[in-house]
Structures are given as structure tokens and as C-alpha cells.
Short mmCIF file of C-alpha atoms and ligand atoms in Angstrom, two decimals:
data_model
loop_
_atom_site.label_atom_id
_atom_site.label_comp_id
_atom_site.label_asym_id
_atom_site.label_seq_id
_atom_site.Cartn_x
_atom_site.Cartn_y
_atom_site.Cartn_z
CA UNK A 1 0.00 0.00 0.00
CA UNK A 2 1.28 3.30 -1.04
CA UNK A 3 1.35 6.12 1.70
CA UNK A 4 -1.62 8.06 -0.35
CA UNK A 5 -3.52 4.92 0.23
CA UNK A 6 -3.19 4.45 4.23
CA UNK A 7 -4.57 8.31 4.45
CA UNK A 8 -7.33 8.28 2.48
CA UNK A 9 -10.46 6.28 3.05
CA UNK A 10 -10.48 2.67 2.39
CA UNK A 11 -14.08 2.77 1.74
CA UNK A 12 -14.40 5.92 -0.40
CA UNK A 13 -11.01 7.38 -0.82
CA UNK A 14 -10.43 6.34 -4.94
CA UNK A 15 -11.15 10.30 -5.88
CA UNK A 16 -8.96 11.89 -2.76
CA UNK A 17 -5.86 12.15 -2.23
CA UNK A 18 -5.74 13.97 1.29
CA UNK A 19 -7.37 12.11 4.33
CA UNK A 20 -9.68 14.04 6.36
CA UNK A 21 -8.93 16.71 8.72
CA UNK A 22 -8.86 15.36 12.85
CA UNK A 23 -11.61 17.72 13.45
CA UNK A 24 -13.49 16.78 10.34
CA UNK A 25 -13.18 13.16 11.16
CA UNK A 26 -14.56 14.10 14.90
CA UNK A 27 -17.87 15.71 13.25
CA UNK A 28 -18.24 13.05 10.49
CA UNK A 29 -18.25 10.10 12.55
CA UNK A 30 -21.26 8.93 14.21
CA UNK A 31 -19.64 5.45 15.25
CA UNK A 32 -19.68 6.75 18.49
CA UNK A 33 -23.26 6.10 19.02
CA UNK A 34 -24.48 4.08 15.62
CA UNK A 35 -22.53 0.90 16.95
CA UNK A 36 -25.91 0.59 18.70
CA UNK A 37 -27.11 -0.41 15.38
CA UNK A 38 -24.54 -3.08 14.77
CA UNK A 39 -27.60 -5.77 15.14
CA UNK A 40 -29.68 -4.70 12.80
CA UNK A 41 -27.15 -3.40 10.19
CA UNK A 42 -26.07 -7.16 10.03
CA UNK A 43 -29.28 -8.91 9.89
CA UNK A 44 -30.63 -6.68 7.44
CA UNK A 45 -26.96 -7.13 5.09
CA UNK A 46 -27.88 -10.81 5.39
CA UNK A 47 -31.04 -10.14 3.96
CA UNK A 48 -29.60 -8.35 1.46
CA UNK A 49 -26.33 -10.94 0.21
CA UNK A 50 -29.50 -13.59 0.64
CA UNK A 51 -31.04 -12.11 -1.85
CA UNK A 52 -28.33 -11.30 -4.16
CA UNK A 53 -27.44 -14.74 -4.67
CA UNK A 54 -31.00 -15.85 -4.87
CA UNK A 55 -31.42 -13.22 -7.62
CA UNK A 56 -27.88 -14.75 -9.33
CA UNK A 57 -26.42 -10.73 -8.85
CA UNK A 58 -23.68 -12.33 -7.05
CA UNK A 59 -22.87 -16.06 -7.04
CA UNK A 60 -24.15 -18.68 -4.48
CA UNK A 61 -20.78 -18.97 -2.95
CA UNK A 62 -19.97 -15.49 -2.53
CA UNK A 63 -23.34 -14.89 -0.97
CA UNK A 64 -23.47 -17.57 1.65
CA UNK A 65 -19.27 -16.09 2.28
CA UNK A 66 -20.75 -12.93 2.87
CA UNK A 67 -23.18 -14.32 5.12
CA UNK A 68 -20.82 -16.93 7.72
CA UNK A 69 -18.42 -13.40 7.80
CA UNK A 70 -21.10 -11.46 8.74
CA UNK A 71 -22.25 -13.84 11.55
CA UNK A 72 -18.96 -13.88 12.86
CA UNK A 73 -18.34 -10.13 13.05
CA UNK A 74 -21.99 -10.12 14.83
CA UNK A 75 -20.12 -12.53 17.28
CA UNK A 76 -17.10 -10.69 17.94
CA UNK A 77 -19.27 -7.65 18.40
CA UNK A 78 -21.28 -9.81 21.05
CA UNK A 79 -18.12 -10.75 22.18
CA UNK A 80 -16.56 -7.26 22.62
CA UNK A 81 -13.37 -8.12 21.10
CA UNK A 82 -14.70 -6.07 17.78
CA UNK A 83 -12.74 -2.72 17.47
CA UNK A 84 -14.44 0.55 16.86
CA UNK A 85 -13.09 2.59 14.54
CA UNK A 86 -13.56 6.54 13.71
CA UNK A 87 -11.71 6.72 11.22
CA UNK A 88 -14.50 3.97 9.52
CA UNK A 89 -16.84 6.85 10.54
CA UNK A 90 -19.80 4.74 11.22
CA UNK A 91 -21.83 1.16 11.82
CA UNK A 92 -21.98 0.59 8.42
CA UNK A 93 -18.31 0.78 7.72
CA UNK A 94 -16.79 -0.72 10.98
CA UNK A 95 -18.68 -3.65 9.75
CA UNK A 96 -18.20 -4.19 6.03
CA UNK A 97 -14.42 -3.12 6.89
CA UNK A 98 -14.16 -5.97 9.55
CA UNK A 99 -15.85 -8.59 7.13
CA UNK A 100 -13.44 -7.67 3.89
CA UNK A 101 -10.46 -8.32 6.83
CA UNK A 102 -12.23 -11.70 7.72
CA UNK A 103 -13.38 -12.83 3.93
CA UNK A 104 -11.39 -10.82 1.68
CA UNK A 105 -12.43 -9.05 -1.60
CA UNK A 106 -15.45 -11.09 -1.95
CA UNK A 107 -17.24 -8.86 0.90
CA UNK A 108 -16.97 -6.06 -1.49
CA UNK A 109 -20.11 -7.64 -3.55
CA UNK A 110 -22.24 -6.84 -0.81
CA UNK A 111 -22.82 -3.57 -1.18
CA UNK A 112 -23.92 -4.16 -4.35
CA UNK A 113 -27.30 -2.11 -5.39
CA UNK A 114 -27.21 -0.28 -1.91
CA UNK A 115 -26.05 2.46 -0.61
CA UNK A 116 -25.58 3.85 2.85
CA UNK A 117 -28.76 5.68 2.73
CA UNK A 118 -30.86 3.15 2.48
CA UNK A 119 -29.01 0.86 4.92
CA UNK A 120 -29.17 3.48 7.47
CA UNK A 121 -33.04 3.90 6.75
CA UNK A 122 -33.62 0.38 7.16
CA UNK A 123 -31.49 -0.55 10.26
CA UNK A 124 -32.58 2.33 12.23
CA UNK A 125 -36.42 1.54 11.36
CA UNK A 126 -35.32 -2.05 12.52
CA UNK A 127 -34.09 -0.83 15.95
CA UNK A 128 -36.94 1.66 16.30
CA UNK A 129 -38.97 -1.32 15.52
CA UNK A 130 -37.50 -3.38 18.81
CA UNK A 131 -37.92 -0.43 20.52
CA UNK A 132 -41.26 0.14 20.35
CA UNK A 133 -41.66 -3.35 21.42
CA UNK A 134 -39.41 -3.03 24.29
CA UNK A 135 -41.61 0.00 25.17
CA UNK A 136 -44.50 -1.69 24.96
CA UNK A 137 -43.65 -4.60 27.17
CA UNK A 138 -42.24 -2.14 30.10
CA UNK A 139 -45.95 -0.39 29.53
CA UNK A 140 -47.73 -3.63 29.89
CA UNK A 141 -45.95 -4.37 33.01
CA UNK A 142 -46.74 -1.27 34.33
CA UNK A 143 -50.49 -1.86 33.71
CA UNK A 144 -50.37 -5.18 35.05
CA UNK A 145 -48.68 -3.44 38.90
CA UNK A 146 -51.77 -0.81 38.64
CA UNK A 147 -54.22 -3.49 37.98
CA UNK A 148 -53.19 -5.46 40.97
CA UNK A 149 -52.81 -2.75 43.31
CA UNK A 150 -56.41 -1.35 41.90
CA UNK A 151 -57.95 -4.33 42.85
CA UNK A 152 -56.62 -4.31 45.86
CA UNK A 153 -57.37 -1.00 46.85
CA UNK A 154 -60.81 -1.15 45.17
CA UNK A 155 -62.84 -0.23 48.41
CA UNK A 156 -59.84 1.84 49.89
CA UNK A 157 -61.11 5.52 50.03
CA UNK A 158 -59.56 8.33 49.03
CA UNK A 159 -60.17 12.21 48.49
CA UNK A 160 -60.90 12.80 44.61
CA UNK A 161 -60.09 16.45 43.58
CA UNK A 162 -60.47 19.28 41.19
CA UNK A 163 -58.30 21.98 40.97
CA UNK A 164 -56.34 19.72 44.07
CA UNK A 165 -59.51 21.19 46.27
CA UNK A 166 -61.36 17.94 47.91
CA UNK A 167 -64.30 17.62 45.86
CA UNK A 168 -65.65 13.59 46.11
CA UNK A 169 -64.46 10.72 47.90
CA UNK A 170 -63.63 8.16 44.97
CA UNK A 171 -62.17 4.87 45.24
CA UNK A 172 -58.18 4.10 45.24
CA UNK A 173 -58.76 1.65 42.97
CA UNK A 174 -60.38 3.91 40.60
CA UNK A 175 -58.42 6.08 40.56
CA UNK A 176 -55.00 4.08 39.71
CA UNK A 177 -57.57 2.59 36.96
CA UNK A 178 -57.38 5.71 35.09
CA UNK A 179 -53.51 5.65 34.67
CA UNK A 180 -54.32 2.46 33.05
CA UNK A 181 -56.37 3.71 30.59
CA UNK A 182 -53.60 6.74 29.77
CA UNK A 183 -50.94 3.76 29.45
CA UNK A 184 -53.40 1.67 27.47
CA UNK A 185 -53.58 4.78 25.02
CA UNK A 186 -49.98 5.10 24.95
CA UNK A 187 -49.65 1.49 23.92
CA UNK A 188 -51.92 1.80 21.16
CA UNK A 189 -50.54 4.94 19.94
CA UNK A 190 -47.19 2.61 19.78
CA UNK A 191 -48.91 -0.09 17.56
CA UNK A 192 -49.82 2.89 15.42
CA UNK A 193 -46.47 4.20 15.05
CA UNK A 194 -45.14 0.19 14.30
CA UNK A 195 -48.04 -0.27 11.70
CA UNK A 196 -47.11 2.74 10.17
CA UNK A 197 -43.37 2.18 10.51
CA UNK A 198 -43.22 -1.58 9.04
CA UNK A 199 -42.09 -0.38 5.23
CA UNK A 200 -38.74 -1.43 4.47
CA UNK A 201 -36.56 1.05 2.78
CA UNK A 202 -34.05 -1.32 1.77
CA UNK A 203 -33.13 -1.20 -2.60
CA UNK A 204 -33.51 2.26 -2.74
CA UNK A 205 -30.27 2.74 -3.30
CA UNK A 206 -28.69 6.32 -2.76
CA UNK A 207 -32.09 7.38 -4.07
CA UNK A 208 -32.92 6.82 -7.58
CA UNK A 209 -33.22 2.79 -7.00
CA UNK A 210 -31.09 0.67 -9.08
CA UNK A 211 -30.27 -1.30 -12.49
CA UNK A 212 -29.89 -4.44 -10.50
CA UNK A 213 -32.55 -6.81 -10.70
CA UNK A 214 -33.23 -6.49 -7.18
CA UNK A 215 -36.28 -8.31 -5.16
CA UNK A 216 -37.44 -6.17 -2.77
CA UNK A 217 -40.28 -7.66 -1.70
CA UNK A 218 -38.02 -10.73 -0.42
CA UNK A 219 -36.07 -8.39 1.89
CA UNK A 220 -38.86 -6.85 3.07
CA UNK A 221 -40.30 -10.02 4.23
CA UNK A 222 -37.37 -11.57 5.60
CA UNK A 223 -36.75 -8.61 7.53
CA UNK A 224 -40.24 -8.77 8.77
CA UNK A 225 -41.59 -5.89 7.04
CA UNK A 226 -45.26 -5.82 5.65
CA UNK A 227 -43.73 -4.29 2.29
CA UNK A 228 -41.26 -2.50 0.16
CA UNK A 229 -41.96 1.11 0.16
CA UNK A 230 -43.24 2.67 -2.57
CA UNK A 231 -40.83 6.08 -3.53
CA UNK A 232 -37.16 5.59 -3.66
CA UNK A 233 -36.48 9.14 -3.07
CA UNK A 234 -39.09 9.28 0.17
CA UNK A 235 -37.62 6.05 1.26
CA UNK A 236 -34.10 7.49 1.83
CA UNK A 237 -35.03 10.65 3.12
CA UNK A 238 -37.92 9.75 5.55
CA UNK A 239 -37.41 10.33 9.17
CA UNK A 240 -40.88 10.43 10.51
CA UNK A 241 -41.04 7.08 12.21
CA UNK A 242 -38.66 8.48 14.09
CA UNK A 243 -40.36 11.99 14.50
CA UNK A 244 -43.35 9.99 15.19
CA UNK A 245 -41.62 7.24 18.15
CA UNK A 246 -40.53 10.21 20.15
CA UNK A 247 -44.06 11.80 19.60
CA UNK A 248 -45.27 8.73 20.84
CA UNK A 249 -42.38 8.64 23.85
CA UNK A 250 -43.03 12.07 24.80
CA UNK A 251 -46.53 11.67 25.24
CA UNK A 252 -46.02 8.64 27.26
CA UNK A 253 -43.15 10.70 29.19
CA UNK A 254 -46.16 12.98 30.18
CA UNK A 255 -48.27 10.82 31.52
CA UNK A 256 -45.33 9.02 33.52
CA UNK A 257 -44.45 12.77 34.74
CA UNK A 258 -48.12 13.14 36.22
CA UNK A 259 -47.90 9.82 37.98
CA UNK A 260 -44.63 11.06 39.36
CA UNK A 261 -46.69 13.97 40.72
CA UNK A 262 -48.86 12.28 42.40
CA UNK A 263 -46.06 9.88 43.99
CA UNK A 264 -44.21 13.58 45.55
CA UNK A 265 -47.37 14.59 46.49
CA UNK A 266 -49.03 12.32 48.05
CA UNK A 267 -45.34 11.10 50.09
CA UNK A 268 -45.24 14.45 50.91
CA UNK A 269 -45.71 14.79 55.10
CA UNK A 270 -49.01 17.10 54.33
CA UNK A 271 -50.90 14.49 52.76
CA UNK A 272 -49.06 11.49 54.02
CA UNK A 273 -50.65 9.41 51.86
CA UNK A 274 -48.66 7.02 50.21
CA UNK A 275 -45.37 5.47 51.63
CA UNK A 276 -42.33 4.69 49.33
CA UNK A 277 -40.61 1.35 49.84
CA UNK A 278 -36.91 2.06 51.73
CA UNK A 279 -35.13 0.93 49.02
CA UNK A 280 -37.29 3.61 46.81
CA UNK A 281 -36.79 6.29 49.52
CA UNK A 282 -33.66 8.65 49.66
CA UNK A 283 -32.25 10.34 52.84
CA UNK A 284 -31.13 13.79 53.39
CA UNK A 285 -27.54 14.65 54.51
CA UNK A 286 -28.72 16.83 57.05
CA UNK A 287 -32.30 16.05 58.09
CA UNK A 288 -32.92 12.90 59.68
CA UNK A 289 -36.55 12.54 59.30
CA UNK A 290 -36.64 12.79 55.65
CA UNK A 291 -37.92 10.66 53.08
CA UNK A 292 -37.48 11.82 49.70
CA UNK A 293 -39.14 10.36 46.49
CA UNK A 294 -36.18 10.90 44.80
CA UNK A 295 -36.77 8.41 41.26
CA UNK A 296 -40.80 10.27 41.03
CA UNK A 297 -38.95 13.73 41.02
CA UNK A 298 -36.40 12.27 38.26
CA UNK A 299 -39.17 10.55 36.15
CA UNK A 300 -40.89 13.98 36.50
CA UNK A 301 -37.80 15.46 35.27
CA UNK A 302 -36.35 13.31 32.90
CA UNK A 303 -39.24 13.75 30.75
CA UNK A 304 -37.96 17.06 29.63
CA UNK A 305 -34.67 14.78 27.94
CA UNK A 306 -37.99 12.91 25.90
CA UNK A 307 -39.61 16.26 24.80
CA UNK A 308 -36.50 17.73 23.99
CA UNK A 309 -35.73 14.61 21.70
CA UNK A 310 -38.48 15.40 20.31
CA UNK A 311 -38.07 19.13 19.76
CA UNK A 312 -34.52 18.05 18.10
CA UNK A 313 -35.72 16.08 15.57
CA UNK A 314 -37.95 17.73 14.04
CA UNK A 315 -35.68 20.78 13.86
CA UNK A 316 -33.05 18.33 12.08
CA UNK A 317 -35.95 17.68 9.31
CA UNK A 318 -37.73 20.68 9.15
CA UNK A 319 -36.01 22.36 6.54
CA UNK A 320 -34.42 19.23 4.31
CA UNK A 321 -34.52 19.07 0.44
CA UNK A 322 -34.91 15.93 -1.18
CA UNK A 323 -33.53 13.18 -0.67
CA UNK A 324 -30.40 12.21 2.07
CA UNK A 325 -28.65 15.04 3.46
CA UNK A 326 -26.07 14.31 5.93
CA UNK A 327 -27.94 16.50 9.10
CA UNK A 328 -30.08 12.90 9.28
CA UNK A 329 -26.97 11.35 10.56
CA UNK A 330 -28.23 13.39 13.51
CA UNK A 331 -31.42 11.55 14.17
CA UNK A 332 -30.13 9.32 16.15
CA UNK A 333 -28.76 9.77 19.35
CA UNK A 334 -32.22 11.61 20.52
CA UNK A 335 -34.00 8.52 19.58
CA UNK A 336 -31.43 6.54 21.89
CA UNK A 337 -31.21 8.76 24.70
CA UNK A 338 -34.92 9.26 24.79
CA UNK A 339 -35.49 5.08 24.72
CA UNK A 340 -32.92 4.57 27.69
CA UNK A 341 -34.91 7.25 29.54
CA UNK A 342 -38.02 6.44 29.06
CA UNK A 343 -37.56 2.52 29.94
CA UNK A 344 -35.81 3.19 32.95
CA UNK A 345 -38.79 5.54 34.00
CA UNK A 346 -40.58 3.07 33.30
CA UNK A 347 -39.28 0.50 35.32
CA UNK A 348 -39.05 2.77 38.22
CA UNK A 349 -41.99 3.75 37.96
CA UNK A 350 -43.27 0.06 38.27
CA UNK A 351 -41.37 -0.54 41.21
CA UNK A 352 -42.38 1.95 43.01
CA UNK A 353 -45.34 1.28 42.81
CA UNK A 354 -45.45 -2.11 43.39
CA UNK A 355 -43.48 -1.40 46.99
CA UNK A 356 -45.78 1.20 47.59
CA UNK A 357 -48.45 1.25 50.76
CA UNK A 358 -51.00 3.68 51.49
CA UNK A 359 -52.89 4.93 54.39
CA UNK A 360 -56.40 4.27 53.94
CA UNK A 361 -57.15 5.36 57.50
CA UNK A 362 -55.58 8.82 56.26
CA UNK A 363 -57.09 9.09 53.13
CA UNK A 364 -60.50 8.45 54.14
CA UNK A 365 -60.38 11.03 56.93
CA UNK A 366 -59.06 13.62 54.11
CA UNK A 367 -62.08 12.74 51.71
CA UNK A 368 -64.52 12.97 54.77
CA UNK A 369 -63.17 16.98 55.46
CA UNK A 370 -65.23 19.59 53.31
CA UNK A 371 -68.39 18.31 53.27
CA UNK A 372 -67.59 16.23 50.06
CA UNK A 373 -70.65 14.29 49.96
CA UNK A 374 -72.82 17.60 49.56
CA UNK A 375 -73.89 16.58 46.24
CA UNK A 376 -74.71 13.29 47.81
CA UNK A 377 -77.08 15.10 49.71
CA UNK A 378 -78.34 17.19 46.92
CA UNK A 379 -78.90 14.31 44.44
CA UNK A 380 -81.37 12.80 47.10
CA UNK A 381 -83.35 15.24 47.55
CA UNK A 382 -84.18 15.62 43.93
CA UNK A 383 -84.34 11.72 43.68
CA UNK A 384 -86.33 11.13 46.65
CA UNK A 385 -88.43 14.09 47.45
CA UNK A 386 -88.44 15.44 43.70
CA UNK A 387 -87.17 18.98 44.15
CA UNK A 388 -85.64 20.30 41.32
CA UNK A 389 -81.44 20.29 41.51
CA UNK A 390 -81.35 24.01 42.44
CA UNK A 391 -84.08 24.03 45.09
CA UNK A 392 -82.17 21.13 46.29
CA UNK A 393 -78.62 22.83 46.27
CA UNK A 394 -79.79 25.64 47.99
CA UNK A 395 -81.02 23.20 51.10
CA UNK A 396 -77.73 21.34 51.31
CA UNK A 397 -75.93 24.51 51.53
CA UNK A 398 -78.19 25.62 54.46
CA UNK A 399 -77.42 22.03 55.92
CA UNK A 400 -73.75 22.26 55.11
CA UNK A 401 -73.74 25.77 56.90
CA UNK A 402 -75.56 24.44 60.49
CA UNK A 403 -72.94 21.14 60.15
CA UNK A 404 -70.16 24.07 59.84
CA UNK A 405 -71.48 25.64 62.94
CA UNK A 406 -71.46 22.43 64.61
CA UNK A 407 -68.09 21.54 63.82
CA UNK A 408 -69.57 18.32 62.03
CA UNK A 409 -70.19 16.40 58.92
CA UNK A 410 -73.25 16.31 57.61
CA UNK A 411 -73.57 12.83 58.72
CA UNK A 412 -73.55 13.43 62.26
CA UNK A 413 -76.46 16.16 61.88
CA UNK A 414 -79.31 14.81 63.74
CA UNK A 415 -82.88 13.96 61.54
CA UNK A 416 -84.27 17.40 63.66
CA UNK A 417 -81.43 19.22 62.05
CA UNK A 418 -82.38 18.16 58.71
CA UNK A 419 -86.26 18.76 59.52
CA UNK A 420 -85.29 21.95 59.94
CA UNK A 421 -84.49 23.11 56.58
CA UNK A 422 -87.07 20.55 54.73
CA UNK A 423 -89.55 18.49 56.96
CA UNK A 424 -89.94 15.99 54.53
CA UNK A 425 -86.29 14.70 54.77
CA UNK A 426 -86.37 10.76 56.50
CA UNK A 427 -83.62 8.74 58.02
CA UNK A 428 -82.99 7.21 54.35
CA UNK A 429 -80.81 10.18 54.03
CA UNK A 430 -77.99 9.25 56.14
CA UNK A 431 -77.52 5.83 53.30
CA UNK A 432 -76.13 8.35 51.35
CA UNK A 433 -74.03 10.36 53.29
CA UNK A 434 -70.43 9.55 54.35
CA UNK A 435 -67.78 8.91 52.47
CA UNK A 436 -68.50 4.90 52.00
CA UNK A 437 -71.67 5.31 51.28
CA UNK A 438 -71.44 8.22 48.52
CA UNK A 439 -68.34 6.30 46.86
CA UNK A 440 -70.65 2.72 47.27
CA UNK A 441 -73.89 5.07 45.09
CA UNK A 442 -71.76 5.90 41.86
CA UNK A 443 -72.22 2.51 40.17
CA UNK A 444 -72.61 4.34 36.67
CA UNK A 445 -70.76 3.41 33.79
CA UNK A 446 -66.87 3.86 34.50
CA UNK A 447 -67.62 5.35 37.63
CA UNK A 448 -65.83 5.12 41.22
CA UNK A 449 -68.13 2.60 43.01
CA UNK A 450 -65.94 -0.58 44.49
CA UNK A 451 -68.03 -2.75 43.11
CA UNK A 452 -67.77 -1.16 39.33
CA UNK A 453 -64.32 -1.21 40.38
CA UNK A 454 -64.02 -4.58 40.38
CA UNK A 455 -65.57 -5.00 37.26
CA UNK A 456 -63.36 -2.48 35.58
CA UNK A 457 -60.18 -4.34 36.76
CA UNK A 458 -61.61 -7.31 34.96
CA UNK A 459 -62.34 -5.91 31.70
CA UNK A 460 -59.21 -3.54 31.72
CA UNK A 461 -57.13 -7.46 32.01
CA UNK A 462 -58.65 -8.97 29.53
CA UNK A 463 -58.06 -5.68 27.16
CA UNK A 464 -54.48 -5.23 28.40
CA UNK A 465 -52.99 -8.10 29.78
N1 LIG B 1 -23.82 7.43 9.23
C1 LIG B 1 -24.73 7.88 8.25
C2 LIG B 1 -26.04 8.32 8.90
O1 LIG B 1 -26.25 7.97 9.99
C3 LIG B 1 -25.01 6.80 7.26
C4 LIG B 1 -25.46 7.28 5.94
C5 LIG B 1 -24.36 7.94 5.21
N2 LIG B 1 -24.73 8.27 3.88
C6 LIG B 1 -24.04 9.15 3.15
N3 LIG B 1 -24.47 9.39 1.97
N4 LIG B 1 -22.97 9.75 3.61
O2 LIG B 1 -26.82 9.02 8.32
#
């Protein structure tokens, strides 16, 4: 090898005859995080030598070569006795570099009627692919500790609010059931995004397509695609599977931040109404009593890394001609660091839960404060005694005002106190008041009553689980 040849690249260098600069190299090379790819750039070359030979573009022999060299760079990889290289500048490179060492010239056929750009398309829709399954799984999970801990905690009370103001007593059950149904849309928004996702890039080429007699439709099944897509030039230069995963993520990121919420305020000594497990609790350094929720504050948190992901990406695209441009190279990392994030949130998020305990005895003295059943009340005496709802709500607040007065609820008013303000009202009143009771009366459709509950939990595992 002459000296011109050890400078310039191996891979592209024929036309240069200067190397790259150090600091170019450093901006060029996205090795540093692509090797995350190295799975999926190898299964889907596979795919591709496969069906080179099959389509007699290369022979038999060189295609099955291809494929034992590309198994064993996978293993060394696996192994982690493969060396990284920047100067390769990426996944793509490191790999077909390592296989020509391993094979010889022969692994120079398989990048026959491909390009980068379409590689990268279709590995990175690959690993997007995984990780929308990964995500999914982790969200499943999550249902699952909910579900179990809403049965549970089906007849547990506890204060329901607007506006964080006490405003019905609900059930604990019911109201862990409704993060369900947020996670449940969060998984289906994923199965969206996969559906959506599952067209494989792979034959575009740089962007035109090629003079090869390529079969697409063979890599696209083997690769577990639905189809080829349909527009070389789109193929290459689409990005909105990713655009549209960290969409997804960031959504999901919000709903896991509002759980998070919850978790600091309801550990919080105020409420006191949860309890974090120890090994989900952090200490101060100064003040012994404490017991921080440390991993809800840094779910809560770390869903700023998802949206800002998010927020990247779209500025990478936003202003992009036609077709490949080398600012895509940039799509990456957000989609990784958003991924890691959001499964570990995940999986703290499940944990805590599931070492969770709460203090019913708490909780139901909280949702008995503030004369929460008053629309118990009210309801009654339009169903019972047929006054119309604003006749009615004008009573109850003269009743709420004398159980004020009295430092009471209104279920320790006496039957004369009621008399008082409408004669007609009988002892069948007090079924309804209290915080059991009121919860026990809302058996409508999707509504808090332990019993619907129950029923809830049921249907929500056979949808979910
Ligand atoms: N590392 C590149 C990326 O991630 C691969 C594609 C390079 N294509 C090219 N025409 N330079 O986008």
C-alpha cells in the first residue's frame, strides 16, 4: 500500500488524495453512538447478500461467504473483542471493513445495489422497531402493577379532587384505573407508530433505486416488514417514524411525569398518603426525618430529555430538500437517549409502585373533610323528594352551613337538624351520606363505586394483559 492509500479512506477514498482533517473526522463520525445499530445493520446485510445470490447478482458462494463473515463479526461484536473505529466513521463501515479483513475481496459484492442511505433507513427503522416493542412490554408491566394494586385497593377511600380542592371521595382503585387507561392509550398509539413504521426502505439505493434486478419484496419479508416502500427518493429521506416514536415517547413521558406527581405529592408529610418502599426512599444529609421520592422527582424530570428529543428532531428535518442530506446522521442519538430514559422511567416507575403502601385510615379522613358528599345530599333530595337540583342545592348549603357551625359532617347532623331546613327529609338520608356510602352510590358506567371497580379491573385485564 502506497502512503496516499493508508490516508485516504479505504471505503471511499479512490477520488482523494488527502485524508480528512482530525476535526473533520470528529464531526463526520457517528460510530460513536451508531454501533448501537450493529444488530440490525447485520441482519438486514444478510437479507440483502440472501437475496443477491437468490437473484444470481452475485454467485451462491460469494453470498453464503458474505453471510458466515457477517455472523462472525456479529459474534465478535457480542463478544466485545470487535474494534471501533472513527476513522470507519460509522456502523456501516466498521462492519463491512471488519468482514473484507475476515473474507477478503469477496465482501466487497455486498454492497452491491445499496447504498448507505438506504441501509441506514432500514437498520434504524429495525431498531426503532424493537424499541417500540421493548416500550411496549415495560408499559404492559406497568399496567399489570396498577391493575393489581387497583384491585386491591378497590374499596380503599380516598379524596378525589379538582383543581387539588377535595371535591368527592372516589375509590383508590379507581383512581390508579385511570392511569391504566392513559398507558393503554400510549400502547396503542405505539402499535400505530409500528403499523405505520413496518415499510422497508431497503433497494432504494442512494435514491434513484437501481439497475440491478433487485427483489425487494423478499427483503422486506425476511426482515419482517409488511412491504417494500413505494418512492425511492421518500424512502431514503424519511425520518418520521422516528419523528413519530418520540411523539409517541413524549406523550407517554407525560403521563409518567403526572404519575410522578402524584407519587411527591401524596409522600409528601401534608398528605401522608402514600409510603415509598426504603429501598425507593432517599435520605437527606442533614435532616434525619426525611424521606425523599427521589426516582418520582427524576421521572418527572427526565421527561424534559424525551420532549427535547423530540423538539430536536424535528428541527433536524424541518427544513431538508430531497432526498439524504447528511444533518439525518443526527437523528439518532435523541431517539437513543430518549429510549434509555423512558424505559428506565418506566421501570421505576413500576417498582415503586409495586413497593408502595397507602394509608387508607388517612385518606379516608381527608375525603370525609369539606363536606364532600354535599352533592350526595343534593342528588337525594331531587331523587327522593323530587325537588328540582337548584331548590335542592340551595337546602344542602343551608345544611352544610348548620354542620359548619357544629363543627360536624353532615352525617352526624341529627334527623331534627335536617327537619329543619325541609320536613320531609327521612332517616334514608344518612344511606347516602359519608364517604363509603357516597363512593358505594356511583355505580354508573366507569364510575368510582368498588363494586364497578371490580368490574373495571376485569375488563381492563382482559383488554391489556
Ligand atoms: N452514518 C450515516 C447516517 O447515519 C449513514 C449514511 C451515510 N450516507 C451518506 N451518503 N454519507 O446518516
Amino acid at each position: 500500500m502506497s502512503e496516499q492509500d493508508t490516508k485516504t479512506s479505504s471505503i471511499w477514498g479512490g477520488r482523494f488524495s488527502e485524508g480528512p482533517s482530525a476535526v473533520m473526522e470528529e464531526i463526520n463520525a457517528s460510530i460513536g453512538f451508531d454501533w448501537r445499530l450493529f444488530a440490525q445493520d447485520i441482519r438486514a446485510s444478510k437479507a440483502h447478500a440472501r437475496m443477491l445470490g437468490a437473484q444470481g447478482i452475485i454467485t451462491p458462494d460469494d453470498s453464503q461467504a458474505i453471510i458466515s463473515g457477517l455472523d462472525k463479526v456479529e459474534a465478535e461484536i457480542n463478544a466485545g473483542t470487535f474494534t471501533f473505529s472513527r476513522a470507519l466513521e460509522d456502523i456501516h463501515m466498521n462492519v463491512e471493513h471488519r468482514l473484507t479483513e475476515l473474507i477478503g475481496a469477496t465482501a466487497g459484492r455486498l454492497h452491491t445495489a445499496r447504498s448507505r442511505n438506504d441501509q441506514v433507513a432500514t437498520d434504524f427503522k429495525l431498531w426503532v422497531r424493537d424499541a417500540l416493542d421493548g416500550i411496549d412490554a415495560g408499559l404492559k408491566q406497568l399496567q399489570e402493577v396498577l391493575l393489581d394494586l387497583a384491585q386491591a385497593q378497590a374499596a380503599t377511600i380516598l379524596p378525589g379532587f379538582t383543581h387539588l380542592q377535595s371535591a368527592q371521595p372516589i375509590s383508590l382503585g379507581h383512581y390508579l384505573l385511570a392511569y391504566v387507561e392513559m398507558l393503554g392509550r400510549d400502547r396503542s398509539r405505539a402499535t400505530d407508530c409500528r403499523k405505520r413504521l413496518n415499510e422497508c426502505p431497503l433497494g432504494s439505493a442512494a435514491l434513484a433505486g437501481t439497475s440491478f434486478p433487485i427483489d425487494r419484496e423478499m427483503t422486506a419479508k425476511e426482515l419482517g416488514f409488511d412491504r417494500p416502500t413505494a418512492n425511492s427518493l421518500d424512502s431514503v429521506s424519511d425520518r418520521d417514524f422516528a419523528m413519530e416514536y418520540l411523539s409517541v415517547l413524549s406523550i407517554t413521558a407525560v403521563h409518567l411525569s403526572r404519575m410522578a406527581e402524584e407519587i411527591v405529592i401524596w409522600t409528601s408529610e401534608p398528605f401522608g398518603f402514600m409510603r415509598l418502599s426504603d429501598d425507593f426512599s432517599t435520605g437527606s444529609s442533614i435532616m434525619p426525618q426525611k424521606r425523599n421520592p427521589d426516582a418520582a422527582e427524576l421521572i418527572r424530570g427526565k421527561s424534559g430529555r424525551v420532549f427535547g428529543a423530540l423538539i430536536g428532531i424535528l428541527t433536524v428535518m424541518k427544513g431538508l430538500p430531497l432526498a439524504y442530506g447528511k444533518d439525518m446522521q443526527e437523528d439518532k442519538e435523541p431517539v437513543f437517549d430518549a429510549t434509555d430514559t423512558l424505559e428506565l422511567s418506566i421501570a421505576a416507575m413500576s417498582a415503586m409502585f409495586k413497593g408502595a403502601t397507602f394509608n387508607g385510615e388517612r385518606m379516608k379522613a381527608v375525603a370525609a373533610k369539606g363536606f364532600t358528599t354535599a352533592t350526595d345530599l343534593a342528588d337525594w333530595l331531587v331523587k327522593e323528594l323530587n325537588l328540582p337540583f337548584r331548590d335542592a342545592h340551595h337546602a344542602t348549603g343551608a345544611l352544610v352551613k348548620i354542620a359548619e357551625e357544629k363543627g360536624v359532617g353532615l352525617e352526624d347532623l341529627s334527623i331534627d337538624d335536617m327537619q329543619s331546613v325541609n320536613p320531609e327529609i327521612g332517616k334514608a338520608v344518612f344511606d347516602v351520606l359519608g364517604v363509603e356510602n357516597s363512593t358505594k352510590s356511583r355505580t354508573s358506567l366507569g364510575g368510582t363505586a368498588p363494586s364497578g371497580v371490580l368490574e373495571q379491573c376485569k375488563l381492563a385485564r382482559k383488554k391489556y394483559l
